[in-house]
Short mmCIF file of C-alpha atoms in Angstrom, two decimals:
data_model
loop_
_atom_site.label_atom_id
_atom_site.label_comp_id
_atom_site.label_asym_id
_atom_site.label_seq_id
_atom_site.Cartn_x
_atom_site.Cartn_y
_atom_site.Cartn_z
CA UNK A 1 0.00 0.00 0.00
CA UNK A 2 1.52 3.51 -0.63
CA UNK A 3 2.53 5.59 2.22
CA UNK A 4 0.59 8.60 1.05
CA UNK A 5 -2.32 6.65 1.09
CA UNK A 6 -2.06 5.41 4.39
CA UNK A 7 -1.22 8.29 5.93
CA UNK A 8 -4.29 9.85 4.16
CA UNK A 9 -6.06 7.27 5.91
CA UNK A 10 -5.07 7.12 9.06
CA UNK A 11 -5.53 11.01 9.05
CA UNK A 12 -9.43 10.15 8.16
CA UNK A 13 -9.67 7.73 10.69
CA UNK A 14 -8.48 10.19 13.57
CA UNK A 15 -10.78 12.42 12.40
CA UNK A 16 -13.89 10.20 12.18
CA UNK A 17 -13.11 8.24 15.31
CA UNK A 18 -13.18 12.16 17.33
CA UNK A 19 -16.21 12.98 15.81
CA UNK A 20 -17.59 9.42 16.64
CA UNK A 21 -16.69 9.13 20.19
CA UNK A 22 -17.53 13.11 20.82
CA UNK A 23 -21.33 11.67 19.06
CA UNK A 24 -20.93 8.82 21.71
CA UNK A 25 -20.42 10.63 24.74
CA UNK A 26 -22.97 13.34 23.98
CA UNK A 27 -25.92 10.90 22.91
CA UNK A 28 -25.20 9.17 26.20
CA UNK A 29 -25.53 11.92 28.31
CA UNK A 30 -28.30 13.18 26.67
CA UNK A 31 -30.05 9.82 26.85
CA UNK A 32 -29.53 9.47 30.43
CA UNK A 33 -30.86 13.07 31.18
CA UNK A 34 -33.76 12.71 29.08
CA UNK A 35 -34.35 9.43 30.96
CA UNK A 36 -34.03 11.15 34.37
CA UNK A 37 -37.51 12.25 34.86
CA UNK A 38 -39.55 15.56 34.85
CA UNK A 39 -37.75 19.09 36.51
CA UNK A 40 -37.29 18.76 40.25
CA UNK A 41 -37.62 21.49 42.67
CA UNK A 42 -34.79 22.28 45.23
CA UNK A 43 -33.28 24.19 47.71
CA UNK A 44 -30.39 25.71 46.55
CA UNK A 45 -28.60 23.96 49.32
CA UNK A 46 -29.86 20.88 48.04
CA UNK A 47 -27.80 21.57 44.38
CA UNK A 48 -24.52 20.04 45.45
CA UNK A 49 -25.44 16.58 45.22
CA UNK A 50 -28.53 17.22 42.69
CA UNK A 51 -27.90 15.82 38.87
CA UNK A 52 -30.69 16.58 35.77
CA UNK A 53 -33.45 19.26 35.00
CA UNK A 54 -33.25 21.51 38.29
CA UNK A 55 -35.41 24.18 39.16
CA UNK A 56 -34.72 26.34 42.55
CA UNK A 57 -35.15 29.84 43.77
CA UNK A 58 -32.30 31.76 45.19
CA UNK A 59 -30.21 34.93 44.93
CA UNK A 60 -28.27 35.67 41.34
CA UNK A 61 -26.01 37.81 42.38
CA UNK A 62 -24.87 39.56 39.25
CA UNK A 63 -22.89 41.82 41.42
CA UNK A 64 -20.28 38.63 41.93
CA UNK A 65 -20.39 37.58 38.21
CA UNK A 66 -17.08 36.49 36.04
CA UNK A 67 -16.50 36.40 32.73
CA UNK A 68 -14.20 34.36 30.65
CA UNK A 69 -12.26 35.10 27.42
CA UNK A 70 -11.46 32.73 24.72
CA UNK A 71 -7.58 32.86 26.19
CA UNK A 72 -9.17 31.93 29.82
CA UNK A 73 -8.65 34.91 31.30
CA UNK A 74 -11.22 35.68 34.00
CA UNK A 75 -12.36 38.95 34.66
CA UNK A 76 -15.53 39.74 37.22
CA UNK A 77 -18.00 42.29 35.70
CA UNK A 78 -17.79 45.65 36.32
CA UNK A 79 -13.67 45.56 35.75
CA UNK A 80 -12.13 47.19 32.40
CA UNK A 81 -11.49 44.79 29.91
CA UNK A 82 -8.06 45.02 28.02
CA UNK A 83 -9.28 46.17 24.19
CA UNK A 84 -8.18 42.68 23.08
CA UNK A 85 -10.49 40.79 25.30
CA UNK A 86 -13.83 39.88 24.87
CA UNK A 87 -16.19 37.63 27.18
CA UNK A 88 -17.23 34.78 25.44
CA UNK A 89 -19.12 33.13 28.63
CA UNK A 90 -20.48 34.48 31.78
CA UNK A 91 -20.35 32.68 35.48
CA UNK A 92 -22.78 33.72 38.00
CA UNK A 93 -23.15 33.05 41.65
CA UNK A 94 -26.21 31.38 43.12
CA UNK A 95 -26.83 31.93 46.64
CA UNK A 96 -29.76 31.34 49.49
CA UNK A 97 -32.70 33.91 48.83
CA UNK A 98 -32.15 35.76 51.84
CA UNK A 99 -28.71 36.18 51.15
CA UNK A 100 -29.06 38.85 48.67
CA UNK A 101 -27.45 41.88 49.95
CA UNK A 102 -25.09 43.48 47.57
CA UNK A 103 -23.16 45.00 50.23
CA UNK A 104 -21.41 42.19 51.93
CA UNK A 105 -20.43 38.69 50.63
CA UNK A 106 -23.13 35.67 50.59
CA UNK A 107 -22.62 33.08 53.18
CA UNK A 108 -22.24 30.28 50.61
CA UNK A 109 -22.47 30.31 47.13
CA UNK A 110 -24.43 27.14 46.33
CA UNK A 111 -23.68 26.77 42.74
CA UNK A 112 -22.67 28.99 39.38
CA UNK A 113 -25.24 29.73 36.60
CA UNK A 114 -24.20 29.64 33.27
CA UNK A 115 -26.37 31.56 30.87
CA UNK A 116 -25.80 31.69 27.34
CA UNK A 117 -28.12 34.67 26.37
CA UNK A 118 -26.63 36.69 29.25
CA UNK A 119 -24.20 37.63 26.67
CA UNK A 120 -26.68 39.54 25.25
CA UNK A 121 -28.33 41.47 27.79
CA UNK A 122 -27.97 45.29 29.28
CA UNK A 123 -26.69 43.29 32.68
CA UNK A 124 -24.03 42.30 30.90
CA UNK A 125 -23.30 44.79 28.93
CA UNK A 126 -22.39 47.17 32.32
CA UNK A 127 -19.00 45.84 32.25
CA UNK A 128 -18.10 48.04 29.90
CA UNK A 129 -18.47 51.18 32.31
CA UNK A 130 -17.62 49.58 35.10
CA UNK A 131 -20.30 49.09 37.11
CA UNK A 132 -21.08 45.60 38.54
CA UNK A 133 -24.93 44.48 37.82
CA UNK A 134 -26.95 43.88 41.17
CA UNK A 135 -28.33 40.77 42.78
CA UNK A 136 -31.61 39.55 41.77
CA UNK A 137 -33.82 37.19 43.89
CA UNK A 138 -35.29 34.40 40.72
CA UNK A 139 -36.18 31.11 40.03
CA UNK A 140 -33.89 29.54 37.55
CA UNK A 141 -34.14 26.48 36.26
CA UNK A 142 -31.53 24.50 34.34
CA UNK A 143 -29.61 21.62 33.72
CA UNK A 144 -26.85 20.28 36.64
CA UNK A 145 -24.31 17.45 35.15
CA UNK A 146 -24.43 14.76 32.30
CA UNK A 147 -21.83 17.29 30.18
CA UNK A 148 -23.62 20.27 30.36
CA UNK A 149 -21.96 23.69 30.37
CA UNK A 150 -18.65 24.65 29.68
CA UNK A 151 -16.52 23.03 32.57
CA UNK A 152 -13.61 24.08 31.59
CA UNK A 153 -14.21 28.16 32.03
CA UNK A 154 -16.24 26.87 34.91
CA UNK A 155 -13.50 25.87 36.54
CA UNK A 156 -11.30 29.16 36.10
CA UNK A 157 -14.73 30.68 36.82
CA UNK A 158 -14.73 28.88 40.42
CA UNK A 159 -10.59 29.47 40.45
CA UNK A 160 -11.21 32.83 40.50
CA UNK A 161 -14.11 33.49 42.71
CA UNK A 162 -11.88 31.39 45.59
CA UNK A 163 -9.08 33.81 45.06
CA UNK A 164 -11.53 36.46 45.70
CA UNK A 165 -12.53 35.33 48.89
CA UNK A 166 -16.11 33.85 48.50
CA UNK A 167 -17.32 31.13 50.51
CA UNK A 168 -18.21 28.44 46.86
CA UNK A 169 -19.80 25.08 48.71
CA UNK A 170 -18.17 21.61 48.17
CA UNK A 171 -18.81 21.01 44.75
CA UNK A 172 -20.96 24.34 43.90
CA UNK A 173 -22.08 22.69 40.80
CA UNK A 174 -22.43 24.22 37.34
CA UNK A 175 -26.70 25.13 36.79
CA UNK A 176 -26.86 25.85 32.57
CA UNK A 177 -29.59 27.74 32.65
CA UNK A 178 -32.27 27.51 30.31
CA UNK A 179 -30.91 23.84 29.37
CA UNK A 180 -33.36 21.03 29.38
CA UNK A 181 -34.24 17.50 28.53
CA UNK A 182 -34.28 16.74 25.05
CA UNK A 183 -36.03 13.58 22.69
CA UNK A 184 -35.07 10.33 23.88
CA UNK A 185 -35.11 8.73 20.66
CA UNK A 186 -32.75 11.59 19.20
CA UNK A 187 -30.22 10.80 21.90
CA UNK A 188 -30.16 7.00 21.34
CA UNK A 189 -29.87 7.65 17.81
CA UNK A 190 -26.72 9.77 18.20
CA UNK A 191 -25.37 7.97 20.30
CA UNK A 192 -25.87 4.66 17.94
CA UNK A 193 -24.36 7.14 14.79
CA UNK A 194 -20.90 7.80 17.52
CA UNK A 195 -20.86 3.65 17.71
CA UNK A 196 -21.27 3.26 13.98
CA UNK A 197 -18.01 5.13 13.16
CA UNK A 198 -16.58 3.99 15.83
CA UNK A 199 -16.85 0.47 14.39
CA UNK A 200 -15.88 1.98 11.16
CA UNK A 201 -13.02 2.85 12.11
CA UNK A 202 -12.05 -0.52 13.81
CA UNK A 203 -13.01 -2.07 10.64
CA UNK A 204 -10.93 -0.05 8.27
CA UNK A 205 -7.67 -0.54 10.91
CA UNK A 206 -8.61 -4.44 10.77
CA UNK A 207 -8.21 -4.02 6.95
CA UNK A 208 -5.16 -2.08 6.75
CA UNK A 209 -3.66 -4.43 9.05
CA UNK A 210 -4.63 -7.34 7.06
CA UNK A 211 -3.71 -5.39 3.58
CA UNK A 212 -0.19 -4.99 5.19
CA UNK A 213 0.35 -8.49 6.82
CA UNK A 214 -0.77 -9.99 3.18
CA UNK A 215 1.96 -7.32 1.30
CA UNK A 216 4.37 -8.35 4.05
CA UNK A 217 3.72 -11.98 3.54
CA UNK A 218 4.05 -11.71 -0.58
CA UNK A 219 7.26 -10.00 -0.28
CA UNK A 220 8.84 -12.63 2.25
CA UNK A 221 7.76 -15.16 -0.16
CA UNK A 222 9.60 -13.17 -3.29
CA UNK A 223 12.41 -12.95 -1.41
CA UNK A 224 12.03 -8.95 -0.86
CA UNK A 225 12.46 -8.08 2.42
CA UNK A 226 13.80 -4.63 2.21
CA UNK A 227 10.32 -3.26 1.13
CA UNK A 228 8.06 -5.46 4.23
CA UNK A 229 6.12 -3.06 5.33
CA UNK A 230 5.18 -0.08 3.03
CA UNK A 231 4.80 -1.74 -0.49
CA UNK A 232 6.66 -0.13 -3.61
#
């Protein structure tokens, strides 16, 4: 087999089998949180140990919000961004109800709530002249584990608010807000399409293998052992 080939093939089969297991992962999670049940209603001090479709009522506070850059840089809102930096998703502490004072620290801060339209709103937006938002007593409901949020910037996110100071709970889990269950059906489905090229990919490695083991074999047999493994 030609060595450009291969390597064209091998490259294909890297890229399918990420795409594949990323399918995988995803319809699994979503499959076992559309399997979970119907939202739940919490405490906020009941979050830390809470997975699936959450709803609770507590204190936002906006006033303790960070932002995170594409370069993970973590900024809380109401500081001057450099000109080169630009949030690309918003952290906000949840606290207890009563809790809600903008002029001293909450107790405990029972979880972060990721938001994707927050992005978009005039809350956010005060950054930019330097004036942190206030709290908010809400109800928020969301989604709490099987892959959902951005951990990654959730975890400068909760980096950051510890260096400040705030009291974060155990785990203070991540709440995407707005997130819920989806279609059962769709989840098993893409899940099954992740384990298709999964097995694709196994397959076309078993035939490579067995393309190069028969080359290998022909050229032992010719007496041409100098070209074994990549055939010319």
């Amino acid at each position: 087999m030609p060595r450009r080939l291969l390597v064209l093939m091998i490259a294909l089969a890297v890229g399918v089998g990420a795409v594949s297991l990323v399918a995988l992962l995803s319809g699994l999670d979503e499959a076992r949180l559309a399997a979970s049940g119907p939202r739940r209603d919490l405490a906020v001090s009941e979050l830390a140990q809470s997975r699936g479709f959450i709803g609770t009522f507590g204190c936002v506070r906006h006033d303790l919000a960070v932002g995170v850059t594409a370069s993970q840089r973590v900024y809380r809102l109401g500081e001057r961004l450099p000109a080169a930096e630009e949030l690309v998703r918003v952290f906000t502490p949840l606290a207890a109800p009563a809790d809600c004072d903008e002029d001293r620290a909450p107790k405990v801060i029972y979880a972060l709530v990721e938001d994707d339209d927050s992005l978009g709103t005039t809350i956010t937006h005060s950054y930019r002249v330097d004036v942190p938002p206030p709290p908010v007593p809400a109800m928020v409901s969301g989604v709490i584990g099987y892959g959902s949020g951005h951990l990654r910037q959730a975890r400068a996110a909760r980096a950051r608010l510890k260096a400040l100071g705030l009291p974060l709970s155990a785990s203070a889990p991540l709440l995407v807000k707005g997130k819920r269950p989806g279609v059962l059906w769709v989840a098993v489905l893409t899940a099954l399409a992740g384990v298709h090229g999964l097995l694709f990919c196994a397959l076309g490695f078993w035939w490579v293998r067995r393309r190069i083991r028969r080359r290998k074999a022909t050229l032992i047999d010719e007496g041409d052992v100098e070209g074994e493994f990549f055939g010319v």
